[in-house]
mmCIF file of N, CA and C in Angstrom:
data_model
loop_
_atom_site.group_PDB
_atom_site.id
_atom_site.type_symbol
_atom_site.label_atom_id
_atom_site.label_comp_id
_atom_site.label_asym_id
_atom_site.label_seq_id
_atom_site.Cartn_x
_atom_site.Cartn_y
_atom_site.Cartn_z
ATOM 1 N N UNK A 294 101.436 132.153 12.892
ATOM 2 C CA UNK A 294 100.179 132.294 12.174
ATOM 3 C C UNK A 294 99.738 133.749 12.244
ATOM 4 N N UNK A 295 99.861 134.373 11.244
ATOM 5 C CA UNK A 295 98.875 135.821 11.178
ATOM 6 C C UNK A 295 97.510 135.694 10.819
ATOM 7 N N UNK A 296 96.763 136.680 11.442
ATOM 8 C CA UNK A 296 95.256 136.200 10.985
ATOM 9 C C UNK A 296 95.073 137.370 9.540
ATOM 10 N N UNK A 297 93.931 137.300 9.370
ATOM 11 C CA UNK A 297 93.456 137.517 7.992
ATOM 12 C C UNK A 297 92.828 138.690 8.527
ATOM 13 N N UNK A 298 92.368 139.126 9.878
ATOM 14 C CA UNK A 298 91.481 139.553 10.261
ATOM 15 C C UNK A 298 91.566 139.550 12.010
ATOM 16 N N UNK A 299 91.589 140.647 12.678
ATOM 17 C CA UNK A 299 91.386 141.234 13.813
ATOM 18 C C UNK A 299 89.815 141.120 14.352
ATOM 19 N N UNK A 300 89.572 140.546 15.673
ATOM 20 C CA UNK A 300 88.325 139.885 16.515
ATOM 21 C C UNK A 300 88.435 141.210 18.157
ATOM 22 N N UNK A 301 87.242 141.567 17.898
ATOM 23 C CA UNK A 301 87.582 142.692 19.197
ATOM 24 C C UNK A 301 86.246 142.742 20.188
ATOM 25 N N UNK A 302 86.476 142.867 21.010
ATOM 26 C CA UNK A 302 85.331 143.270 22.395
ATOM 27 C C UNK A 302 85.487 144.076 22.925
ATOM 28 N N UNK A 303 84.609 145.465 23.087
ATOM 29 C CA UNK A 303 85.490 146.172 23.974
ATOM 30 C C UNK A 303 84.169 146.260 25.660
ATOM 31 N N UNK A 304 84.621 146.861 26.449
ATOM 32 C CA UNK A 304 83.797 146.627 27.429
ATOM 33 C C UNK A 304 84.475 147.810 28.840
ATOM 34 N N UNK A 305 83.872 149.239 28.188
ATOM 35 C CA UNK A 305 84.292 150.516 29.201
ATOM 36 C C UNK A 305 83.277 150.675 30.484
ATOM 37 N N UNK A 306 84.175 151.215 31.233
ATOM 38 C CA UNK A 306 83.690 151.059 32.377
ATOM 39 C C UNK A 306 83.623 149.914 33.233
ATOM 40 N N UNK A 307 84.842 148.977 32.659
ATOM 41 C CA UNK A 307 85.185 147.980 33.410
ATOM 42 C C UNK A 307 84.987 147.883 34.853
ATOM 43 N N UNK A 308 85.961 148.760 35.402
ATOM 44 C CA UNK A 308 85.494 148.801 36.805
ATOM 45 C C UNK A 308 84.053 148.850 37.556
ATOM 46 N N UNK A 309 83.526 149.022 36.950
ATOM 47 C CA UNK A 309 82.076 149.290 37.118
ATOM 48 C C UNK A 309 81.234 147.224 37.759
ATOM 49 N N UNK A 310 82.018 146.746 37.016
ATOM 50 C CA UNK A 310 81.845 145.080 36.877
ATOM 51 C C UNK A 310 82.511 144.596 38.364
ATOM 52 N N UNK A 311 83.932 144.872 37.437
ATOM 53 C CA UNK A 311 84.880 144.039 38.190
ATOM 54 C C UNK A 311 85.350 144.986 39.224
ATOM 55 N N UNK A 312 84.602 145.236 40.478
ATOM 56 C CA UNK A 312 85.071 146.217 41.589
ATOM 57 C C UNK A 312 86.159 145.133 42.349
ATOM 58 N N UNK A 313 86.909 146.182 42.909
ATOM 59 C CA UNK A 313 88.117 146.558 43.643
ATOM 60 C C UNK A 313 87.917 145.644 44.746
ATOM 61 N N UNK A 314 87.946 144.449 45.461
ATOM 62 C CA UNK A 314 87.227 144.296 46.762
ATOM 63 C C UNK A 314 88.546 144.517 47.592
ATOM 64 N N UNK A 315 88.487 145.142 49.060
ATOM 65 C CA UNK A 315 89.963 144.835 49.562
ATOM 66 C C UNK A 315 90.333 144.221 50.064
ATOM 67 N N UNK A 316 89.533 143.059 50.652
ATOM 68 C CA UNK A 316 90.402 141.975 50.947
ATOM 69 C C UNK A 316 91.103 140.894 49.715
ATOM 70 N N UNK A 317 90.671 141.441 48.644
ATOM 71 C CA UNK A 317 91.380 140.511 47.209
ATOM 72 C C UNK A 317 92.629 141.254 46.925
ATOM 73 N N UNK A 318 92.282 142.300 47.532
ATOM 74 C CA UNK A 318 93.484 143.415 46.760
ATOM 75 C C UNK A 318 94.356 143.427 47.707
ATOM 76 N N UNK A 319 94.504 143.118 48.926
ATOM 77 C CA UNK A 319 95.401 143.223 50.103
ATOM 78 C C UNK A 319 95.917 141.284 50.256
ATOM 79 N N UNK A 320 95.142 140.982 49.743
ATOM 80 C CA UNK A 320 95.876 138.988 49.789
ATOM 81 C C UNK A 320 96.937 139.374 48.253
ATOM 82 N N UNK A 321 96.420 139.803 47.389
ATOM 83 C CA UNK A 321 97.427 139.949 46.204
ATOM 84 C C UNK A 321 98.851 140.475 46.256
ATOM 85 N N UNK A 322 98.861 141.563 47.341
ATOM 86 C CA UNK A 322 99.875 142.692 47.453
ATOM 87 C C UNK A 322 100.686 141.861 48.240
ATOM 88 N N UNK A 323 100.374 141.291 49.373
ATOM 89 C CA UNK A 323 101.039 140.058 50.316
ATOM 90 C C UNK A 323 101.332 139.025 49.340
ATOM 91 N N UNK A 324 100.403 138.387 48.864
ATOM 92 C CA UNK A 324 101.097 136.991 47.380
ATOM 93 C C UNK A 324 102.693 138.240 47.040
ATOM 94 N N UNK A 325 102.518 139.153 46.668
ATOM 95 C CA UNK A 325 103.795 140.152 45.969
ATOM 96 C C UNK A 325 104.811 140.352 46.635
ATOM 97 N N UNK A 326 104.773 139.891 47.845
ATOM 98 C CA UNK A 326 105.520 140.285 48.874
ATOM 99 C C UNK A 326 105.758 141.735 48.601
ATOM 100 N N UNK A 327 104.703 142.330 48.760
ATOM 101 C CA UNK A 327 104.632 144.118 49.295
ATOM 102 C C UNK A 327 104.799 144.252 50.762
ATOM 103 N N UNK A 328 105.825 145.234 51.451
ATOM 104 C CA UNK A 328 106.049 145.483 52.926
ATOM 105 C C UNK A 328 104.847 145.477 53.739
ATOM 106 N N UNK A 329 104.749 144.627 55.021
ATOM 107 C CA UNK A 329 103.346 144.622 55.385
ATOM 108 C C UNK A 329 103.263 146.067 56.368
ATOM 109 N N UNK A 330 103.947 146.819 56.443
ATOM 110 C CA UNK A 330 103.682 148.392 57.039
ATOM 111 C C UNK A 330 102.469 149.424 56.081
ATOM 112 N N UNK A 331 103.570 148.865 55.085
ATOM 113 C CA UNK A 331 102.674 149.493 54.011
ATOM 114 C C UNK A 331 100.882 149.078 53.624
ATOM 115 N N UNK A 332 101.145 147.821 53.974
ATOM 116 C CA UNK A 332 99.426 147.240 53.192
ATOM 117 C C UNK A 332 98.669 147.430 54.706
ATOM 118 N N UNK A 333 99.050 147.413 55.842
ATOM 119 C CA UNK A 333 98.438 148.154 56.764
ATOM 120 C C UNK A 333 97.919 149.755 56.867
ATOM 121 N N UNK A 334 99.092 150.057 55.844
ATOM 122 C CA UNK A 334 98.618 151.955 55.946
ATOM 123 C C UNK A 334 97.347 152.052 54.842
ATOM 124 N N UNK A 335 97.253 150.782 53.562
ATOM 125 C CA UNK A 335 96.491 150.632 52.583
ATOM 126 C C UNK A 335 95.096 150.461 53.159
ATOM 127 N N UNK A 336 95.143 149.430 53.927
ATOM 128 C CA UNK A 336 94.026 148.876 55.009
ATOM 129 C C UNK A 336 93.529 149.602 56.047
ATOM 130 N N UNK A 337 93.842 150.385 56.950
ATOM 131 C CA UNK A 337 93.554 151.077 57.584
ATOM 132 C C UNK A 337 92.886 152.367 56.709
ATOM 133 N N UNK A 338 93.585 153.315 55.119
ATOM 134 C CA UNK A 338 92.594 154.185 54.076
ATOM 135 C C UNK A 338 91.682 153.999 53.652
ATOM 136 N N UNK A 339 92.290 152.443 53.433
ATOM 137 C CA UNK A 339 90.731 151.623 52.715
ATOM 138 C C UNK A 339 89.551 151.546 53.695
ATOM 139 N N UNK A 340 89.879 151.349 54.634
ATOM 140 C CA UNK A 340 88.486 151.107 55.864
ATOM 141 C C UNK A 340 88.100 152.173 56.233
ATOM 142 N N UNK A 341 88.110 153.423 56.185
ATOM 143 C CA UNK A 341 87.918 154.167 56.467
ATOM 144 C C UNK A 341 87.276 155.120 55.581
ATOM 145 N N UNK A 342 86.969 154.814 54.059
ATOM 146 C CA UNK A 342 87.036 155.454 52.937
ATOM 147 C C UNK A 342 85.416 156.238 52.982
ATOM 148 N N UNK A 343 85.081 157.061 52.838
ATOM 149 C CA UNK A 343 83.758 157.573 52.829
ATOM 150 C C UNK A 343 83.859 159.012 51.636
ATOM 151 N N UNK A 344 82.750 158.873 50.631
ATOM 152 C CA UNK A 344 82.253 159.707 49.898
ATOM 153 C C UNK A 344 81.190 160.644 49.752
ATOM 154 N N UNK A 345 81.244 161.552 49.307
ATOM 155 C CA UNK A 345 80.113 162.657 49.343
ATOM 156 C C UNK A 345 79.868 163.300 47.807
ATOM 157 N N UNK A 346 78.773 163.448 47.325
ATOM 158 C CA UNK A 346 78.317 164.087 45.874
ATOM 159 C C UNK A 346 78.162 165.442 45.880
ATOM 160 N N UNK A 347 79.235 166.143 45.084
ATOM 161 C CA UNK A 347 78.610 167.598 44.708
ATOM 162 C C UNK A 347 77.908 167.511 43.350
ATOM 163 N N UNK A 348 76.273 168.212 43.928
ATOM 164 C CA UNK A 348 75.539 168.652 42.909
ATOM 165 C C UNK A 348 75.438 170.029 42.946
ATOM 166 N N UNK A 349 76.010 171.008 42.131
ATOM 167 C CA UNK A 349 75.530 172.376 42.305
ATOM 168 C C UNK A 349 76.123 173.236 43.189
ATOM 169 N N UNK A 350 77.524 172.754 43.858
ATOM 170 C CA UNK A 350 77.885 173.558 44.627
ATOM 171 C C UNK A 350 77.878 172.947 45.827
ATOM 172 N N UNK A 351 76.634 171.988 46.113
ATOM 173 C CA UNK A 351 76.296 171.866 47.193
ATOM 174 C C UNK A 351 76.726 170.413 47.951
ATOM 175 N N UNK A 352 77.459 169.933 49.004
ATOM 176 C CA UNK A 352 77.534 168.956 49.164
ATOM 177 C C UNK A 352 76.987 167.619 49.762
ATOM 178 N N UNK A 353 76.575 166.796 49.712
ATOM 179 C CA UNK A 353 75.889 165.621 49.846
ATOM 180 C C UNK A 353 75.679 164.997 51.006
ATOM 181 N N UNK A 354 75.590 164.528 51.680
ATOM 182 C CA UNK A 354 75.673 163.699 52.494
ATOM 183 C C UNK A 354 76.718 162.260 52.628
ATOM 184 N N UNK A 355 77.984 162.543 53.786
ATOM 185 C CA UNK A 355 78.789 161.206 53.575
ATOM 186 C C UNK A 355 78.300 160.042 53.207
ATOM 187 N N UNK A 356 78.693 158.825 52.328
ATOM 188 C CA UNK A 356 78.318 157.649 52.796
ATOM 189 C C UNK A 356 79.768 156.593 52.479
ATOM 190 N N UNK A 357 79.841 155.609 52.934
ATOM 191 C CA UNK A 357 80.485 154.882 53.589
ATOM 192 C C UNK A 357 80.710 153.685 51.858
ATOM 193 N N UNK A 358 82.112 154.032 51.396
ATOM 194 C CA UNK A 358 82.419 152.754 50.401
ATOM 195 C C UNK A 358 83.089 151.876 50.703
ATOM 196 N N UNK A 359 82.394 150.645 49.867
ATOM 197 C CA UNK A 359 83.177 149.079 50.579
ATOM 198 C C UNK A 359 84.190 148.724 49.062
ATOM 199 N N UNK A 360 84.343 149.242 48.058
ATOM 200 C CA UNK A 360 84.832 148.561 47.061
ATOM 201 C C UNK A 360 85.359 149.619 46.137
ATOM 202 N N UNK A 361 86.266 149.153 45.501
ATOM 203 C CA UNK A 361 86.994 150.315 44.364
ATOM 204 C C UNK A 361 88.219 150.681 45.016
ATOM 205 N N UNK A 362 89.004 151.653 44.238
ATOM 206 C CA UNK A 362 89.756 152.275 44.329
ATOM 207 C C UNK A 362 89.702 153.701 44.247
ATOM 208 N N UNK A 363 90.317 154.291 44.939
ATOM 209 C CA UNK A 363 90.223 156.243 45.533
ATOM 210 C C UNK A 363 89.873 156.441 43.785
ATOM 211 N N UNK A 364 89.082 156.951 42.679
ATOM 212 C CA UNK A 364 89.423 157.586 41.969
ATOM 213 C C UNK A 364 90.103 159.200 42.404
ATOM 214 N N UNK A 365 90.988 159.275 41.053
ATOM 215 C CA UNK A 365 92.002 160.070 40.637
ATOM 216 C C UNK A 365 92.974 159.666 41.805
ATOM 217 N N UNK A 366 93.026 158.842 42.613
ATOM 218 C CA UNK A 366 94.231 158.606 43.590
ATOM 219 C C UNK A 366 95.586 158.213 42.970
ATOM 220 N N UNK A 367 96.730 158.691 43.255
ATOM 221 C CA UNK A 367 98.452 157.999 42.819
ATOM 222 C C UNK A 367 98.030 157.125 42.475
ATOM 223 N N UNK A 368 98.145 156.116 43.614
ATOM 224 C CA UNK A 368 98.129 155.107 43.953
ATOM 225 C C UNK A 368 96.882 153.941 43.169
ATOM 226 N N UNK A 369 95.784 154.485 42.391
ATOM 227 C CA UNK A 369 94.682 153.482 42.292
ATOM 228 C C UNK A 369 94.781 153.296 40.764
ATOM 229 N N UNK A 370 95.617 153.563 39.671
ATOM 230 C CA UNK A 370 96.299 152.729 38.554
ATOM 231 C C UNK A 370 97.049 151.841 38.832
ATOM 232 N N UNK A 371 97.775 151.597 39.713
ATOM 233 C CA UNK A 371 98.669 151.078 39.787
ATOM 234 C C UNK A 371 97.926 149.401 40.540
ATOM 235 N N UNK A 372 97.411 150.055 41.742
ATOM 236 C CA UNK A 372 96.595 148.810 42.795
ATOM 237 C C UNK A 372 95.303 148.297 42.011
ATOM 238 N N UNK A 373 95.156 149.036 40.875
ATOM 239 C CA UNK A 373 94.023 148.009 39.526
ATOM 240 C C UNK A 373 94.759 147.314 39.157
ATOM 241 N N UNK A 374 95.656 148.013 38.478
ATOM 242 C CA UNK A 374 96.773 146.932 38.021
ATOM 243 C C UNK A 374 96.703 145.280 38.546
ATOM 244 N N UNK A 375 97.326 145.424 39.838
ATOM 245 C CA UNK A 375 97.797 144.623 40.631
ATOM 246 C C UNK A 375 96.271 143.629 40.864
ATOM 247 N N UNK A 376 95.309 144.595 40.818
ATOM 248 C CA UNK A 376 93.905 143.556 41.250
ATOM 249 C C UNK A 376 93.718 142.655 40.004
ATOM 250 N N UNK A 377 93.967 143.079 38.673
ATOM 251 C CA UNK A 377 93.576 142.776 37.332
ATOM 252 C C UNK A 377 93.933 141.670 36.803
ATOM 253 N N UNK A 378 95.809 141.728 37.220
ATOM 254 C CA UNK A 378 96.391 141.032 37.017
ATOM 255 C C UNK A 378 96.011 139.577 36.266
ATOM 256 N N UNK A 379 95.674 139.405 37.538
ATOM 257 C CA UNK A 379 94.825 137.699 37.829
ATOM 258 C C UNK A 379 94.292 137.470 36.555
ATOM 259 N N UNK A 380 93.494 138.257 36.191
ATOM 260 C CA UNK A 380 92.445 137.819 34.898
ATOM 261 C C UNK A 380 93.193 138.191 33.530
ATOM 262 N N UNK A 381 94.085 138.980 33.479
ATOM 263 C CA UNK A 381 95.347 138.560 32.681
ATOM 264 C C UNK A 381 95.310 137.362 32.565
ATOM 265 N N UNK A 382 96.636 136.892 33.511
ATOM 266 C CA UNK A 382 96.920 135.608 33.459
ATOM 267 C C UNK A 382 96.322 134.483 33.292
ATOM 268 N N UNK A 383 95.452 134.547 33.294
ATOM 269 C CA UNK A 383 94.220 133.191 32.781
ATOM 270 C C UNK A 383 93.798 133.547 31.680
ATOM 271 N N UNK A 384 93.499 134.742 31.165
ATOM 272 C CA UNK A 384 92.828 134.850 29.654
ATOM 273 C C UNK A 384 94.162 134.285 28.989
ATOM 274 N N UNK A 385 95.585 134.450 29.317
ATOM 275 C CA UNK A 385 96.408 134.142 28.895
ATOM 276 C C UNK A 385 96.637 132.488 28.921
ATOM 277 N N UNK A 386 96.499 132.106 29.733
ATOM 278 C CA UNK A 386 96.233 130.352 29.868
ATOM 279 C C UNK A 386 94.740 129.604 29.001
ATOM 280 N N UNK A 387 94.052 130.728 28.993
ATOM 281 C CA UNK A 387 92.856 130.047 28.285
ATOM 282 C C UNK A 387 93.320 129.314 27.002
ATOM 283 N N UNK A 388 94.272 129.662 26.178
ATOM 284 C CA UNK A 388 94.209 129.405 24.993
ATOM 285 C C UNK A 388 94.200 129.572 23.542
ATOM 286 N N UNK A 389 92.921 130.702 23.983
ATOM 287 C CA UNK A 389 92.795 131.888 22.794
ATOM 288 C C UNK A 389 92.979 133.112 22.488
ATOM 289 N N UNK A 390 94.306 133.481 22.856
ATOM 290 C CA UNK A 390 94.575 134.597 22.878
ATOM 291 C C UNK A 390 95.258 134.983 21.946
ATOM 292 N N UNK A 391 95.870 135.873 21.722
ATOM 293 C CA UNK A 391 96.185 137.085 20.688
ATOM 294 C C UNK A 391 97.605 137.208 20.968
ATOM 295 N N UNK A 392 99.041 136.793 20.174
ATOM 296 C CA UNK A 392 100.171 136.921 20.163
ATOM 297 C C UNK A 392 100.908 137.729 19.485
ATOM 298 N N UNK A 393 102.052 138.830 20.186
ATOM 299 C CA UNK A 393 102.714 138.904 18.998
ATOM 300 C C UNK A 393 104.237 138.708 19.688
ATOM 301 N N UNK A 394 104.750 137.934 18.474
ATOM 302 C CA UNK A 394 105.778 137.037 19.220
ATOM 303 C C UNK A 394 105.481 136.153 20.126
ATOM 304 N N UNK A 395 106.267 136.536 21.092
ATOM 305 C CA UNK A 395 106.011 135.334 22.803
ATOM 306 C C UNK A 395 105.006 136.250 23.351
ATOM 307 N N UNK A 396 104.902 137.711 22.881
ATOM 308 C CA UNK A 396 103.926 138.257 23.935
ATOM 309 C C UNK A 396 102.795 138.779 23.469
ATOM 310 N N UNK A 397 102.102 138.202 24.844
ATOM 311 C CA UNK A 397 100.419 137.737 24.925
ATOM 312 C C UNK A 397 99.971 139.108 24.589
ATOM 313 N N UNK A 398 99.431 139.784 23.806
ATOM 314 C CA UNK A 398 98.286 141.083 23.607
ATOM 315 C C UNK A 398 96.846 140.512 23.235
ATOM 316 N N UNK A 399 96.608 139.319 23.759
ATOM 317 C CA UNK A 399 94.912 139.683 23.870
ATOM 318 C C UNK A 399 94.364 140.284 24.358
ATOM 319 N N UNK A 400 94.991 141.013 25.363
ATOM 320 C CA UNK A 400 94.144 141.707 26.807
ATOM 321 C C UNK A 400 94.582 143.217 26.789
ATOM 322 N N UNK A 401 93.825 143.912 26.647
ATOM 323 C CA UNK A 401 94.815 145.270 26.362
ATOM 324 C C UNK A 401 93.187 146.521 27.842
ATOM 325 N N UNK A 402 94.306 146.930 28.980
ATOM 326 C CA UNK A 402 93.353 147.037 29.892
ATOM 327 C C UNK A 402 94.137 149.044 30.030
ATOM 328 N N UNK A 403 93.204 149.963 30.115
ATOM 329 C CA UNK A 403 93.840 151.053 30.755
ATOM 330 C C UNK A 403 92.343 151.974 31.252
ATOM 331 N N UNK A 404 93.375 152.256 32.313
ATOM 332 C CA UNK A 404 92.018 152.675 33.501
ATOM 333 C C UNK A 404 90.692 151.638 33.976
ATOM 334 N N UNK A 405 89.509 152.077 33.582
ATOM 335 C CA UNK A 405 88.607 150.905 33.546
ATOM 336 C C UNK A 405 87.943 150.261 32.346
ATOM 337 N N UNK A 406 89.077 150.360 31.268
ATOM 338 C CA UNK A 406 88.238 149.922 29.503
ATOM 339 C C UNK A 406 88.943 148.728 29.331
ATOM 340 N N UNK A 407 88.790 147.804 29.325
ATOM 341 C CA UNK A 407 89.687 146.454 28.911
ATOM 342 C C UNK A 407 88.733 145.859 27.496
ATOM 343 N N UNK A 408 89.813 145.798 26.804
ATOM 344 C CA UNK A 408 89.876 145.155 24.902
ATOM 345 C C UNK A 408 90.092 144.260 25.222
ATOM 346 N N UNK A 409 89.590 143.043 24.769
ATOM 347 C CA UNK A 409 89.640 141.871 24.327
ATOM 348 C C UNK A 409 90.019 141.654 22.839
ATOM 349 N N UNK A 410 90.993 140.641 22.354
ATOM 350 C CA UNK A 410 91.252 140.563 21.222
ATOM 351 C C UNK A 410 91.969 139.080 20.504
ATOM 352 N N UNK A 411 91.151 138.695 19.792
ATOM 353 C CA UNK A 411 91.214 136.912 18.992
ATOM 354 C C UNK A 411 91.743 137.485 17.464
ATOM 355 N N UNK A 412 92.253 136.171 17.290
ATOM 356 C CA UNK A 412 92.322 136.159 15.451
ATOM 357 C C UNK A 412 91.131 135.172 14.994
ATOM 358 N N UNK A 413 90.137 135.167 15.928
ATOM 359 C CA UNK A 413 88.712 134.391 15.543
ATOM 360 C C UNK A 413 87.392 134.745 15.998
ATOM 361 N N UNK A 414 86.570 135.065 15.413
ATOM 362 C CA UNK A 414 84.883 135.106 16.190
ATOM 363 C C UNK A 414 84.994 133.985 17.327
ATOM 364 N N UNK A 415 85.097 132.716 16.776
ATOM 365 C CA UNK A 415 85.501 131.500 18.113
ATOM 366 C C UNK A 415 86.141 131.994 18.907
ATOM 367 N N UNK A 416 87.526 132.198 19.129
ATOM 368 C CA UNK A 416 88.398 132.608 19.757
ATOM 369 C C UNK A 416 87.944 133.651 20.561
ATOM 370 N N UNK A 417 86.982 134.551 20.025
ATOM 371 C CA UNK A 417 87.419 135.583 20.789
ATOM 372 C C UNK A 417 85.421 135.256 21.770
ATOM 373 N N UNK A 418 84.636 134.402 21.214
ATOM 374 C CA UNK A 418 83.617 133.967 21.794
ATOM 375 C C UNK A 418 83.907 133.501 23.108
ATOM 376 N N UNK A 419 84.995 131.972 23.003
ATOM 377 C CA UNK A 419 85.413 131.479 23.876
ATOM 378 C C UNK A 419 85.928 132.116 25.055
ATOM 379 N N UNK A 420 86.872 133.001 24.672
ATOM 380 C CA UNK A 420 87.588 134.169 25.795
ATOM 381 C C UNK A 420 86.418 134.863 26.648
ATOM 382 N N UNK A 421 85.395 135.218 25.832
ATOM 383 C CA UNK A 421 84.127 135.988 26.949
ATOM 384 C C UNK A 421 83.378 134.891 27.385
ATOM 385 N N UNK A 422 83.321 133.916 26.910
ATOM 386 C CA UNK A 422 82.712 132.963 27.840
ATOM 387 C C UNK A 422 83.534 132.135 29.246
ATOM 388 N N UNK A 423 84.503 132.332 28.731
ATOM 389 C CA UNK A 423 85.648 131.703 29.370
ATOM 390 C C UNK A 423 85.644 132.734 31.038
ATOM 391 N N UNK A 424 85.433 133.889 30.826
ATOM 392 C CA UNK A 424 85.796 135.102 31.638
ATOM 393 C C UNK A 424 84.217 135.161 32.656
ATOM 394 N N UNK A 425 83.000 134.671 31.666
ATOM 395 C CA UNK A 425 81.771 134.839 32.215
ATOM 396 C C UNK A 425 81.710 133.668 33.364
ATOM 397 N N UNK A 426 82.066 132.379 32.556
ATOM 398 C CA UNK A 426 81.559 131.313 33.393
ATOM 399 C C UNK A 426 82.416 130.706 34.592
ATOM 400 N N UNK A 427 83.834 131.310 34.348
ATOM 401 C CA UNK A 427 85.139 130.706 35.147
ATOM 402 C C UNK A 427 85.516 131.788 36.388
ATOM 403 N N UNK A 428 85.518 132.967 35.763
ATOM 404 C CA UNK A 428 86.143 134.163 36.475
ATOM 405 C C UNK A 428 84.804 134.717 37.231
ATOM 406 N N UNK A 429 83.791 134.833 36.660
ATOM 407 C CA UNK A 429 82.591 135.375 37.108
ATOM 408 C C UNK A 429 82.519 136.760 36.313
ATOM 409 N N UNK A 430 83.535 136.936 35.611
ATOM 410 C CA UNK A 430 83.899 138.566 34.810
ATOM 411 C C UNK A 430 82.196 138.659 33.562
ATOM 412 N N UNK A 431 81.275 140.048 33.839
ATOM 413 C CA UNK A 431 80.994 140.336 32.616
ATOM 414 C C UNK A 431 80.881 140.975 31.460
ATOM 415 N N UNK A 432 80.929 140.732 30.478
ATOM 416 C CA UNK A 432 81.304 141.823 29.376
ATOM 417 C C UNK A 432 80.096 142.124 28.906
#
């Protein structure tokens, strides 16, 4: 079935919503069977993580973050990725998603901007409700 017509949501600054927590992000990497040396060296950065604001030159005062990923870090495209996943895979089970061929492109996610995309106003209603009321996700 081709549609007649393209259905879109977009919703930047994703991350902003759906933060990083690390104990979700360190049960995921283990579900992956990732080396547990490694998600210890993750866990031990992560706990330790503290930020400071330059305004003007001048720097801020530390304070202490519980959620997210290092921005500009290697490593924190990749461990979104891996956190995101999840809500992939269920927008993909929902139903109403967006095919081409066998593969699923309703969900189109880079950095923190994730597209949503139906071949229906319904379709693509359902998907944000689907994400609001199931996942806790909001757009």
């Amino acid at each position: 079935m081709s549609p007649d017509c393209l259905q879109s949501c977009y919703r930047q600054d994703a991350a902003k919503r759906q933060t990083v927590k690390l104990h979700g992000l360190l049960v995921k990497l283990i579900k992956r069977q990732v080396p547990l040396a490694f998600i210890r060296i993750l866990a031990s950065w992560y706990c330790s993580l503290h930020c400071s604001v330059i305004w003007n030159s001048v720097v801020g005062v530390p304070f202490e973050t519980k959620c997210g990923v290092r921005q500009g870090g290697i490593l924190s495209p990749l461990l979104f990725a891996v956190y995101m996943d999840d809500l992939i895979d269920d927008l993909r089970k929902c139903g109403y998603g967006l095919y081409i061929g066998s593969i699923f492109t309703g969900a189109l996610l880079y950095a923190d901007d994730i597209v949503l995309l139906a071949c229906s106003c319904f379709g693509l209603h359902k998907r944000v409700y689907h994400l609001w009321h199931t996942v806790g996700y909001q757009f």
